[in-house]
Short mmCIF file of C-alpha atoms and ligand atoms in Angstrom, two decimals:
data_model
loop_
_atom_site.label_atom_id
_atom_site.label_comp_id
_atom_site.label_asym_id
_atom_site.label_seq_id
_atom_site.Cartn_x
_atom_site.Cartn_y
_atom_site.Cartn_z
CA MET A 1 -12.54 17.71 1.20
CA LYS A 2 -13.84 14.21 1.95
CA SER A 3 -12.64 11.11 0.13
CA SER A 4 -15.95 10.44 -1.65
CA LYS A 5 -15.83 13.94 -3.13
CA VAL A 6 -12.23 13.57 -4.33
CA ARG A 7 -13.06 10.20 -5.92
CA GLN A 8 -16.15 11.61 -7.65
CA LYS A 9 -14.35 14.74 -8.86
CA TYR A 10 -11.68 12.56 -10.43
CA PHE A 11 -14.25 10.41 -12.24
CA ASP A 12 -16.11 13.54 -13.43
CA PHE A 13 -12.94 15.26 -14.62
CA PHE A 14 -11.74 12.35 -16.73
CA THR A 15 -15.21 11.42 -17.96
CA LYS A 16 -15.48 14.96 -19.32
CA LYS A 17 -12.16 14.36 -21.11
CA GLY A 18 -13.69 11.41 -22.96
CA HIS A 19 -12.83 8.55 -20.55
CA LYS A 20 -15.16 5.67 -19.78
CA LEU A 21 -15.55 4.65 -16.16
CA THR A 22 -14.82 0.99 -15.48
CA PRO A 23 -15.31 -0.81 -12.13
CA SER A 24 -12.47 -1.93 -9.89
CA SER A 25 -11.24 -5.47 -10.53
CA SER A 26 -10.87 -7.96 -7.69
CA ILE A 27 -7.93 -7.56 -5.36
CA ILE A 28 -7.07 -11.16 -6.31
CA PRO A 29 -5.93 -11.06 -9.94
CA SER A 30 -6.87 -13.64 -12.54
CA ASP A 31 -3.18 -13.79 -13.53
CA PRO A 32 -1.82 -16.71 -11.43
CA THR A 33 1.75 -15.36 -11.48
CA THR A 34 0.82 -12.49 -9.15
CA LEU A 35 -0.73 -12.81 -5.70
CA PHE A 36 -2.45 -9.43 -5.47
CA THR A 37 -3.58 -6.52 -7.57
CA SER A 38 -1.04 -3.93 -6.51
CA ALA A 39 -1.62 -1.24 -9.13
CA GLY A 40 -4.50 -0.06 -11.28
CA MET A 41 -2.56 -1.02 -14.40
CA GLN A 42 -2.48 -4.72 -13.60
CA PRO A 43 -5.92 -5.58 -15.04
CA MET A 44 -5.06 -3.28 -17.99
CA ILE A 45 -1.95 -5.14 -19.16
CA PRO A 46 -3.54 -6.76 -22.25
CA TYR A 47 -4.73 -3.34 -23.43
CA LEU A 48 -1.37 -1.69 -22.76
CA LEU A 49 0.14 -4.39 -24.97
CA GLY A 50 -2.26 -3.65 -27.82
CA GLU A 51 -5.51 -5.58 -27.33
CA ALA A 52 -8.60 -3.37 -27.84
CA HIS A 53 -10.37 -2.44 -24.59
CA PRO A 54 -14.14 -3.02 -24.97
CA GLN A 55 -14.84 0.49 -23.63
CA GLY A 56 -12.37 2.31 -25.89
CA LYS A 57 -8.97 3.98 -25.70
CA ARG A 58 -9.62 6.21 -22.66
CA ILE A 59 -10.43 4.56 -19.35
CA VAL A 60 -10.79 5.87 -15.80
CA ASN A 61 -11.40 4.01 -12.51
CA SER A 62 -10.55 3.49 -8.89
CA GLN A 63 -8.84 0.16 -8.23
CA LYS A 64 -8.58 -1.53 -4.83
CA CYS A 65 -4.92 -2.41 -4.37
CA PHE A 66 -2.87 -4.36 -1.87
CA ARG A 67 0.92 -4.20 -1.57
CA SER A 68 2.27 -6.94 0.68
CA GLN A 69 5.80 -5.67 0.12
CA ASP A 70 4.87 -2.56 2.13
CA ILE A 71 3.77 -4.38 5.30
CA MET A 72 6.86 -3.37 7.25
CA GLU A 73 6.60 0.28 6.15
CA VAL A 74 3.19 0.71 7.80
CA GLY A 75 3.37 2.71 11.02
CA ASP A 76 4.64 6.02 9.66
CA ASN A 77 2.36 8.88 8.57
CA ARG A 78 1.78 7.70 4.98
CA HIS A 79 2.35 4.00 4.21
CA THR A 80 -0.49 1.48 3.95
CA THR A 81 -0.81 -1.99 2.47
CA PHE A 82 -4.36 -1.44 1.20
CA PHE A 83 -5.21 1.64 -0.82
CA GLU A 84 -7.43 2.84 -3.62
CA MET A 85 -5.61 3.88 -6.75
CA LEU A 86 -7.34 6.44 -8.93
CA GLY A 87 -6.25 5.66 -12.47
CA ASN A 88 -6.64 6.87 -16.01
CA TRP A 89 -5.30 5.24 -19.15
CA SER A 90 -4.62 6.10 -22.73
CA PHE A 91 -4.26 3.03 -24.91
CA GLY A 92 -2.34 4.51 -27.82
CA ASP A 93 -4.39 7.71 -27.74
CA TYR A 94 -3.17 10.90 -25.92
CA PHE A 95 0.34 11.11 -24.46
CA LYS A 96 2.59 13.31 -22.31
CA LYS A 97 1.29 16.79 -23.14
CA GLU A 98 -2.38 16.06 -22.52
CA GLN A 99 -1.72 13.83 -19.50
CA LEU A 100 0.53 16.18 -17.55
CA GLY A 101 -1.71 19.15 -18.42
CA TRP A 102 -4.76 17.30 -17.10
CA VAL A 103 -2.99 16.17 -13.92
CA PHE A 104 -1.95 19.76 -13.22
CA GLU A 105 -5.45 21.07 -13.99
CA PHE A 106 -7.14 18.42 -11.82
CA LEU A 107 -4.82 18.96 -8.85
CA THR A 108 -4.77 22.74 -8.89
CA LYS A 109 -8.27 23.61 -10.19
CA ASP A 110 -10.58 20.73 -9.25
CA LEU A 111 -8.87 19.83 -5.97
CA GLY A 112 -7.68 23.37 -5.38
CA LEU A 113 -4.12 22.42 -4.37
CA ASP A 114 -1.71 25.33 -4.21
CA PRO A 115 0.72 24.91 -7.17
CA ASN A 116 3.48 26.33 -4.96
CA LYS A 117 3.24 23.15 -2.89
CA LEU A 118 3.63 20.81 -5.88
CA TYR A 119 6.99 19.39 -6.93
CA VAL A 120 7.56 17.07 -9.88
CA THR A 121 10.07 14.52 -11.13
CA ALA A 122 11.21 13.09 -14.47
CA PHE A 123 13.49 10.31 -15.72
CA GLU A 124 17.16 11.31 -16.03
CA GLY A 125 17.89 8.58 -18.60
CA ASN A 126 20.23 5.62 -18.62
CA GLY A 127 22.40 3.83 -21.17
CA GLN A 128 19.38 2.55 -23.07
CA ILE A 129 16.62 5.12 -22.65
CA PRO A 130 17.24 8.86 -23.06
CA LYS A 131 16.54 11.61 -20.53
CA ASP A 132 12.89 12.70 -20.56
CA ARG A 133 13.41 16.32 -21.70
CA GLU A 134 9.90 16.57 -23.09
CA THR A 135 8.37 15.99 -19.64
CA VAL A 136 10.65 18.65 -18.12
CA GLU A 137 9.61 21.18 -20.77
CA ILE A 138 5.90 20.42 -20.37
CA TRP A 139 6.11 20.91 -16.59
CA GLN A 140 8.00 24.19 -17.04
CA GLU A 141 5.21 25.49 -19.28
CA LEU A 142 2.50 24.32 -16.87
CA PHE A 143 4.08 25.93 -13.82
CA LYS A 144 4.59 29.12 -15.85
CA THR A 145 0.79 29.37 -16.30
CA ALA A 146 0.61 29.52 -12.47
CA GLY A 147 3.31 32.22 -12.35
CA ILE A 148 6.00 29.80 -11.13
CA GLU A 149 9.44 29.52 -12.69
CA ALA A 150 10.07 25.76 -12.46
CA LYS A 151 13.84 25.33 -12.24
CA LEU A 152 15.64 22.00 -12.25
CA ASN A 153 16.60 20.82 -8.76
CA GLU A 154 14.20 23.37 -7.25
CA ARG A 155 10.78 22.48 -8.62
CA ILE A 156 11.58 19.70 -11.12
CA PHE A 157 13.90 16.87 -10.07
CA LEU A 158 15.51 14.21 -12.25
CA TYR A 159 16.03 10.69 -10.91
CA GLY A 160 17.32 7.41 -12.32
CA ALA A 161 15.47 4.16 -12.97
CA ALA A 162 15.12 3.32 -9.27
CA LYS A 163 12.66 6.19 -8.88
CA ASN A 164 11.45 7.24 -12.31
CA TRP A 165 11.02 4.08 -14.31
CA TRP A 166 7.83 2.17 -13.69
CA THR A 167 7.41 -1.55 -14.07
CA ARG A 168 5.91 -4.25 -11.88
CA ALA A 169 9.42 -5.69 -11.47
CA ASP A 170 12.01 -4.02 -9.22
CA SER A 171 14.12 -2.50 -11.98
CA PRO A 172 14.37 -2.36 -15.81
CA GLU A 173 17.01 -5.14 -15.59
CA SER A 174 14.78 -7.52 -13.62
CA MET A 175 11.75 -7.08 -15.90
CA PRO A 176 10.69 -10.44 -17.35
CA GLU A 177 10.47 -10.75 -21.11
CA GLY A 178 7.21 -9.33 -22.45
CA GLU A 179 6.68 -6.96 -19.49
CA PRO A 180 5.70 -3.38 -20.37
CA GLY A 181 7.27 -0.36 -18.66
CA GLY A 182 8.42 3.17 -19.17
CA PRO A 183 9.67 6.41 -17.69
CA ASP A 184 7.34 8.15 -15.30
CA SER A 185 6.74 11.55 -13.79
CA GLU A 186 5.57 11.87 -10.21
CA VAL A 187 3.93 14.78 -8.42
CA PHE A 188 4.75 15.38 -4.75
CA TYR A 189 2.91 17.56 -2.26
CA LEU A 190 5.01 19.50 0.24
CA PHE A 191 3.93 19.62 3.88
CA ASP A 192 5.93 22.66 4.84
CA GLN A 193 4.77 22.45 8.46
CA ILE A 194 7.16 19.47 8.82
CA THR A 195 10.88 20.17 9.26
CA HIS A 196 13.39 18.00 7.47
CA ASP A 197 14.98 15.28 9.57
CA PRO A 198 18.73 15.14 8.71
CA LYS A 199 18.65 11.43 9.64
CA PHE A 200 17.34 10.93 6.08
CA GLY A 201 20.08 12.94 4.35
CA LYS A 202 21.60 16.40 4.32
CA LYS A 203 19.13 17.98 1.92
CA CYS A 204 15.42 17.29 1.61
CA HIS A 205 14.04 16.52 -1.86
CA PRO A 206 10.84 14.93 -3.22
CA ASN A 207 12.04 11.34 -2.79
CA CYS A 208 13.46 11.97 0.71
CA ASP A 209 11.90 9.64 3.31
CA CYS A 210 11.51 12.20 6.10
CA GLY A 211 7.77 12.66 5.45
CA ARG A 212 7.79 16.32 4.24
CA PHE A 213 7.03 15.29 0.67
CA LEU A 214 4.16 12.97 -0.21
CA GLU A 215 3.88 11.35 -3.63
CA ILE A 216 0.31 11.95 -4.82
CA ALA A 217 0.34 11.24 -8.55
CA ASN A 218 2.30 9.18 -11.03
CA SER A 219 2.04 9.34 -14.82
CA VAL A 220 3.80 6.43 -16.50
CA PHE A 221 4.61 6.77 -20.18
CA MET A 222 4.26 3.13 -20.97
CA GLN A 223 5.93 2.88 -24.33
CA TYR A 224 8.49 0.06 -23.97
CA GLN A 225 8.43 -3.69 -23.72
CA LYS A 226 11.25 -5.87 -22.41
CA LYS A 227 12.69 -8.31 -24.97
CA ASP A 228 15.67 -10.65 -24.71
CA LYS A 229 18.11 -8.08 -26.11
CA GLY A 230 16.79 -5.01 -24.31
CA PHE A 231 13.78 -2.82 -24.94
CA ILE A 232 11.58 -2.36 -27.96
CA GLU A 233 9.03 0.41 -28.47
CA LEU A 234 5.47 -0.84 -28.06
CA PRO A 235 3.31 -0.44 -31.18
CA GLN A 236 1.28 2.13 -29.26
CA LYS A 237 2.32 4.82 -26.80
CA ASN A 238 0.27 4.49 -23.61
CA VAL A 239 -0.36 6.48 -20.47
CA ASP A 240 -0.83 4.69 -17.15
CA PHE A 241 -1.71 7.12 -14.36
CA GLY A 242 -2.07 6.23 -10.68
CA GLY A 243 -2.78 8.43 -7.68
CA GLY A 244 -3.42 7.04 -4.18
CA LEU A 245 -6.83 8.33 -3.08
CA GLU A 246 -5.83 8.37 0.60
CA ARG A 247 -2.82 10.54 -0.18
CA LEU A 248 -4.74 12.91 -2.44
CA VAL A 249 -7.29 13.46 0.34
CA ALA A 250 -4.46 14.07 2.84
CA ALA A 251 -2.98 16.69 0.50
CA CYS A 252 -6.38 18.37 0.06
CA GLN A 253 -6.62 18.68 3.84
CA ASN A 254 -2.95 19.66 4.20
CA GLN A 255 -2.89 16.75 6.66
CA PRO A 256 0.46 14.91 6.73
CA ASP A 257 -1.02 11.99 8.67
CA ILE A 258 -3.16 9.96 6.27
CA PHE A 259 -4.62 7.98 9.19
CA LYS A 260 -6.45 11.16 10.22
CA ILE A 261 -8.53 11.33 7.03
CA ASP A 262 -12.03 9.90 6.77
CA LEU A 263 -10.84 6.63 5.16
CA PHE A 264 -9.06 5.65 8.40
CA TRP A 265 -10.08 7.88 11.28
CA PRO A 266 -13.32 6.05 12.25
CA ILE A 267 -11.30 2.81 12.60
CA ILE A 268 -8.69 4.54 14.76
CA GLU A 269 -11.40 6.12 16.90
CA LYS A 270 -13.01 2.76 17.55
CA LEU A 271 -9.63 1.29 18.44
CA LYS A 272 -8.81 4.18 20.78
CA GLU A 273 -12.10 3.68 22.55
CA ASP A 274 -11.91 -0.11 22.80
CA LEU A 275 -8.24 -0.30 23.70
CA ARG A 276 -8.23 2.87 25.78
CA VAL A 277 -5.01 4.14 24.28
CA GLU A 278 -4.01 7.52 22.90
CA TYR A 279 -3.17 8.44 19.33
CA GLY A 280 -0.89 11.26 18.26
CA ASP A 281 2.61 12.67 18.21
CA GLY A 282 4.81 11.23 20.91
CA GLN A 283 2.37 8.44 21.83
CA ASN A 284 3.95 4.98 21.81
CA SER A 285 0.67 3.47 20.70
CA THR A 286 0.38 5.56 17.49
CA ALA A 287 2.36 3.28 15.17
CA SER A 288 0.55 0.20 16.51
CA LEU A 289 -2.88 1.77 15.96
CA ARG A 290 -1.89 2.65 12.39
CA VAL A 291 -0.72 -0.91 11.74
CA ILE A 292 -3.90 -2.43 13.17
CA ALA A 293 -6.17 0.00 11.27
CA ASP A 294 -4.39 -0.68 7.99
CA HIS A 295 -4.12 -4.44 8.39
CA ILE A 296 -7.71 -4.99 9.47
CA LYS A 297 -8.96 -2.95 6.53
CA ALA A 298 -6.73 -4.92 4.15
CA ALA A 299 -7.89 -8.19 5.75
CA THR A 300 -11.54 -7.20 5.35
CA PHE A 301 -11.04 -6.47 1.64
CA LEU A 302 -9.10 -9.71 1.12
CA ILE A 303 -11.75 -11.83 2.83
CA LYS A 304 -14.49 -10.02 0.88
CA ASP A 305 -12.69 -11.03 -2.34
CA GLY A 306 -12.57 -14.68 -1.29
CA VAL A 307 -9.31 -15.18 0.66
CA THR A 308 -9.31 -17.31 3.82
CA PRO A 309 -6.40 -17.61 6.27
CA SER A 310 -4.08 -20.52 5.45
CA ASN A 311 -0.41 -21.44 5.15
CA LYS A 312 -0.18 -20.71 1.45
CA MET A 313 -0.20 -17.83 -1.01
CA GLN A 314 -2.82 -15.12 -0.36
CA GLY A 315 -4.13 -17.03 2.68
CA TYR A 316 -0.71 -16.88 4.30
CA VAL A 317 -0.50 -13.11 3.82
CA LEU A 318 -3.98 -12.71 5.34
CA ARG A 319 -2.92 -14.85 8.31
CA ARG A 320 0.21 -12.75 8.68
CA LEU A 321 -1.84 -9.51 8.73
CA LEU A 322 -4.27 -10.78 11.37
CA ARG A 323 -1.64 -12.37 13.60
CA ARG A 324 0.49 -9.24 13.40
CA CYS A 325 -2.53 -7.23 14.62
CA ALA A 326 -2.91 -9.62 17.56
CA VAL A 327 0.75 -9.17 18.51
CA LYS A 328 0.43 -5.37 18.27
CA ILE A 329 -2.66 -5.39 20.51
CA HIS A 330 -0.93 -7.64 22.98
CA ALA A 331 2.10 -5.34 23.12
CA LEU A 332 0.05 -2.25 23.97
CA PRO A 333 0.21 -1.07 27.60
CA GLN A 334 -1.72 -3.57 29.71
CA GLY A 335 -3.96 -3.30 32.69
CA ARG A 336 -6.34 -0.53 31.70
CA PRO A 337 -10.09 -0.96 31.56
CA ALA A 338 -11.42 -1.99 28.17
CA ARG A 339 -14.76 -2.74 26.65
CA SER A 340 -15.98 -6.32 26.49
CA ALA A 341 -18.02 -7.88 23.69
CA ASP A 342 -21.35 -6.68 25.16
CA GLY A 343 -20.09 -3.08 25.31
CA SER A 344 -19.58 -2.90 29.08
CA LEU A 345 -16.28 -1.91 30.59
CA ASN A 346 -14.26 -4.60 32.25
CA ASP A 347 -10.65 -5.41 32.96
CA SER A 348 -7.68 -5.83 30.68
CA ARG A 349 -8.44 -9.42 29.70
CA ALA A 350 -11.18 -8.12 27.38
CA TRP A 351 -8.46 -6.76 25.15
CA GLU A 352 -8.30 -9.99 23.31
CA ALA A 353 -7.80 -9.41 19.62
CA ASN A 354 -10.58 -11.83 18.71
CA ASP A 355 -13.07 -9.55 20.51
CA ILE A 356 -11.78 -6.27 19.22
CA LEU A 357 -10.78 -6.85 15.61
CA PRO A 358 -14.00 -8.31 14.13
CA LYS A 359 -15.89 -5.26 15.42
CA LEU A 360 -13.74 -3.03 13.22
CA VAL A 361 -15.51 -4.41 10.15
CA ASP A 362 -18.43 -2.07 11.00
CA PRO A 363 -16.60 1.25 10.59
CA ILE A 364 -14.97 -0.16 7.44
CA ILE A 365 -18.39 -0.89 5.90
CA ASP A 366 -19.52 2.64 6.84
CA ILE A 367 -16.45 4.22 5.29
CA TYR A 368 -16.97 2.48 1.96
CA GLN A 369 -20.77 2.43 1.83
CA GLU A 370 -20.85 4.97 -1.02
CA THR A 371 -18.58 2.85 -3.21
CA ASP A 372 -19.56 -0.26 -5.12
CA TYR A 373 -17.04 -2.35 -3.10
CA PHE A 374 -19.32 -2.92 -0.14
CA GLN A 375 -22.84 -2.61 -1.51
CA THR A 376 -23.50 -6.22 -0.60
CA GLY A 377 -21.57 -8.75 1.42
CA ASP A 378 -21.72 -11.43 4.04
CA TRP A 379 -20.44 -9.26 6.88
CA ASP A 380 -21.01 -11.95 9.50
CA GLN A 381 -18.83 -14.33 7.55
CA ILE A 382 -16.05 -11.69 7.41
CA ARG A 383 -16.29 -11.02 11.15
CA GLN A 384 -16.34 -14.74 11.84
CA THR A 385 -13.31 -15.48 9.63
CA ILE A 386 -11.33 -12.84 11.52
CA ALA A 387 -12.50 -14.06 14.92
CA GLU A 388 -11.80 -17.74 14.18
CA GLU A 389 -8.28 -17.03 12.99
CA LEU A 390 -7.55 -15.00 16.10
CA ILE A 391 -9.07 -17.55 18.46
CA LYS A 392 -6.75 -20.16 16.92
CA PHE A 393 -3.75 -17.90 17.44
CA LYS A 394 -4.81 -16.93 20.97
CA GLN A 395 -4.06 -20.46 22.22
CA THR A 396 -0.37 -20.00 21.47
CA LEU A 397 0.24 -16.25 21.25
CA LYS A 398 1.14 -15.62 24.87
CA ARG A 399 3.23 -18.76 25.24
CA GLY A 400 5.05 -17.94 21.98
CA LEU A 401 5.81 -14.40 23.13
CA ARG A 402 7.09 -15.72 26.47
CA GLN A 403 9.29 -18.15 24.57
CA ILE A 404 10.71 -15.33 22.42
CA LYS A 405 11.58 -13.39 25.60
CA LYS A 406 13.53 -16.38 26.89
CA ILE A 407 15.64 -16.88 23.74
CA ASP A 408 19.02 -15.14 24.08
CA LYS A 409 20.37 -15.94 20.65
CA VAL A 410 17.98 -16.89 17.88
CA THR A 411 18.82 -19.79 15.55
CA GLY A 412 17.03 -21.26 12.54
CA LYS A 413 15.93 -24.12 14.79
CA ASN A 414 14.19 -22.03 17.45
CA ALA A 415 12.71 -19.71 14.80
CA PHE A 416 11.24 -22.78 13.14
CA ASP A 417 9.91 -24.04 16.50
CA LEU A 418 8.08 -20.74 16.99
CA TYR A 419 6.56 -21.15 13.55
CA GLN A 420 5.71 -24.79 14.05
CA SER A 421 4.57 -24.83 17.68
CA TYR A 422 3.09 -21.38 18.17
CA GLY A 423 1.87 -20.42 14.67
CA PHE A 424 4.02 -17.30 14.32
CA PRO A 425 4.50 -16.44 10.63
CA PHE A 426 8.20 -16.20 9.73
CA GLU A 427 8.07 -12.47 9.06
CA LEU A 428 6.51 -11.85 12.47
CA ILE A 429 9.28 -13.87 14.15
CA GLU A 430 11.80 -11.84 12.18
CA GLU A 431 10.19 -8.58 13.32
CA LEU A 432 9.98 -9.60 16.98
CA PHE A 433 13.65 -10.61 17.08
CA LEU A 434 14.64 -7.45 15.27
CA GLU A 435 13.05 -5.55 18.15
CA LYS A 436 15.47 -7.48 20.40
CA GLY A 437 18.33 -6.51 18.08
CA GLN A 438 18.72 -10.01 16.58
CA LYS A 439 18.54 -11.11 12.98
CA VAL A 440 16.85 -14.38 12.02
CA SER A 441 18.47 -16.20 9.12
CA ARG A 442 15.90 -17.10 6.45
CA GLU A 443 18.33 -19.66 5.09
CA GLU A 444 18.65 -21.48 8.42
CA PHE A 445 14.90 -21.30 8.94
CA ASP A 446 14.28 -22.79 5.47
CA LYS A 447 16.79 -25.57 6.20
CA GLU A 448 14.87 -26.50 9.36
CA PHE A 449 11.61 -26.31 7.44
CA LYS A 450 12.94 -28.68 4.79
CA LYS A 451 14.30 -31.08 7.41
CA HIS A 452 10.88 -31.15 9.06
CA GLN A 453 9.12 -31.77 5.74
CA GLU A 454 11.44 -34.69 4.98
CA LEU A 455 10.85 -36.18 8.42
CA SER A 456 7.08 -35.91 8.14
CA HIS A 457 7.25 -37.39 4.65
CA GLN A 458 9.19 -40.38 5.95
CA GLY A 459 6.76 -40.59 8.86
CA SER A 460 3.83 -40.92 6.51
CA PHE A 461 5.26 -44.24 5.22
CA LEU A 462 5.78 -45.76 8.65
N1 LIG B 1 1.44 1.98 -12.37
C1 LIG B 1 1.82 3.21 -11.75
C2 LIG B 1 1.89 3.09 -10.24
O1 LIG B 1 1.48 2.10 -9.70
C3 LIG B 1 0.88 4.33 -12.15
O2 LIG B 1 -0.42 3.90 -12.06
O3 LIG B 1 2.36 4.02 -9.61
#
């Protein structure tokens, strides 16, 4: 099933259940305390806290999301920084029984997923919030309707706050005052064609990182708010559901590699053709192609929503994405024929990122043409922003990489020099030295940065 069909089926399903469809908000939130919209619930916070939503108590949508914290995870079969989150919300209306029943119905009936391949989780409780027995009982009833006896630790798994408590902060303890949160229940799809890798632990389970299980749905029972002395119950019990569209499509196709679905594959194909590299199991280039495909898509969405590369805030993250793509392209096997800007084949020098990456905007527009994200846009400006940033970086990229090769033992000083003289974002320097088995100290780097700022400040008075 293609992504546009999954998206539409989700909208239809929840519209029939009385939800109103609302458009995606910008990927750049209006709330200045957060850099990016990283979950569908972010624009819904006022309504989760009690304000009346103009469209009512039941809302459905697909939200464009960006998670910068996941940049380093990209490269495996399932992580991305940009994704679409299908979401439905109850603002003090229905709760656990309806929500979990609908999720099960949508996944098994509308998407046709085999219930035998679905595994679910619930909150095991902590000192302050009790174990979520109700969720366990609801799932047991639901699986029973499909002829499955859902036993604990076989079909239903209990986890602590690290896995089954949802908040925008890292943990219940680090939630700022006023922040809403609550226990959640996730649904995982099992790819039984993959064998468990003991490197990730003795026994495989839904939250194991070996890639057999893929989280496809998350229902948060948003009923608490952090206050100075702990948690209080919100005046209304809410539901905040999120399911990554890319992952749902992968599950529908029983395809463990989300880069092979229609939301990514045309970008990978273009890259394979232009870079003349292979994609697939055992190919060294696979992880790099995934990183480039993800980052260029994320960059396109960020630029479309008004971000330009810079040294600050969202602009810095955009710069980091584009420069990381350039490094990945540069590190691919050299010396093979590639396509130049006019489409003809020529030698390896045509591999320059500033030629290749702007052209990827075209398959991205095609992929999203049925959505309202890309109905209109200044595509030339997007291509040009990408090209200009990469041309700037091209001047120093090769020299910077040569310099990194020469450094035997990295210090804060030479890490700062790479940042200052060659335009390598800190995180990229960190990654490149990690590949050489060396750790860059953020503290030492920051010290050098500060020293430099003080010197330039003094300089400005000379
Ligand atoms: N907020 C939850 C999540 O991001 C559910 O939408 O997973």
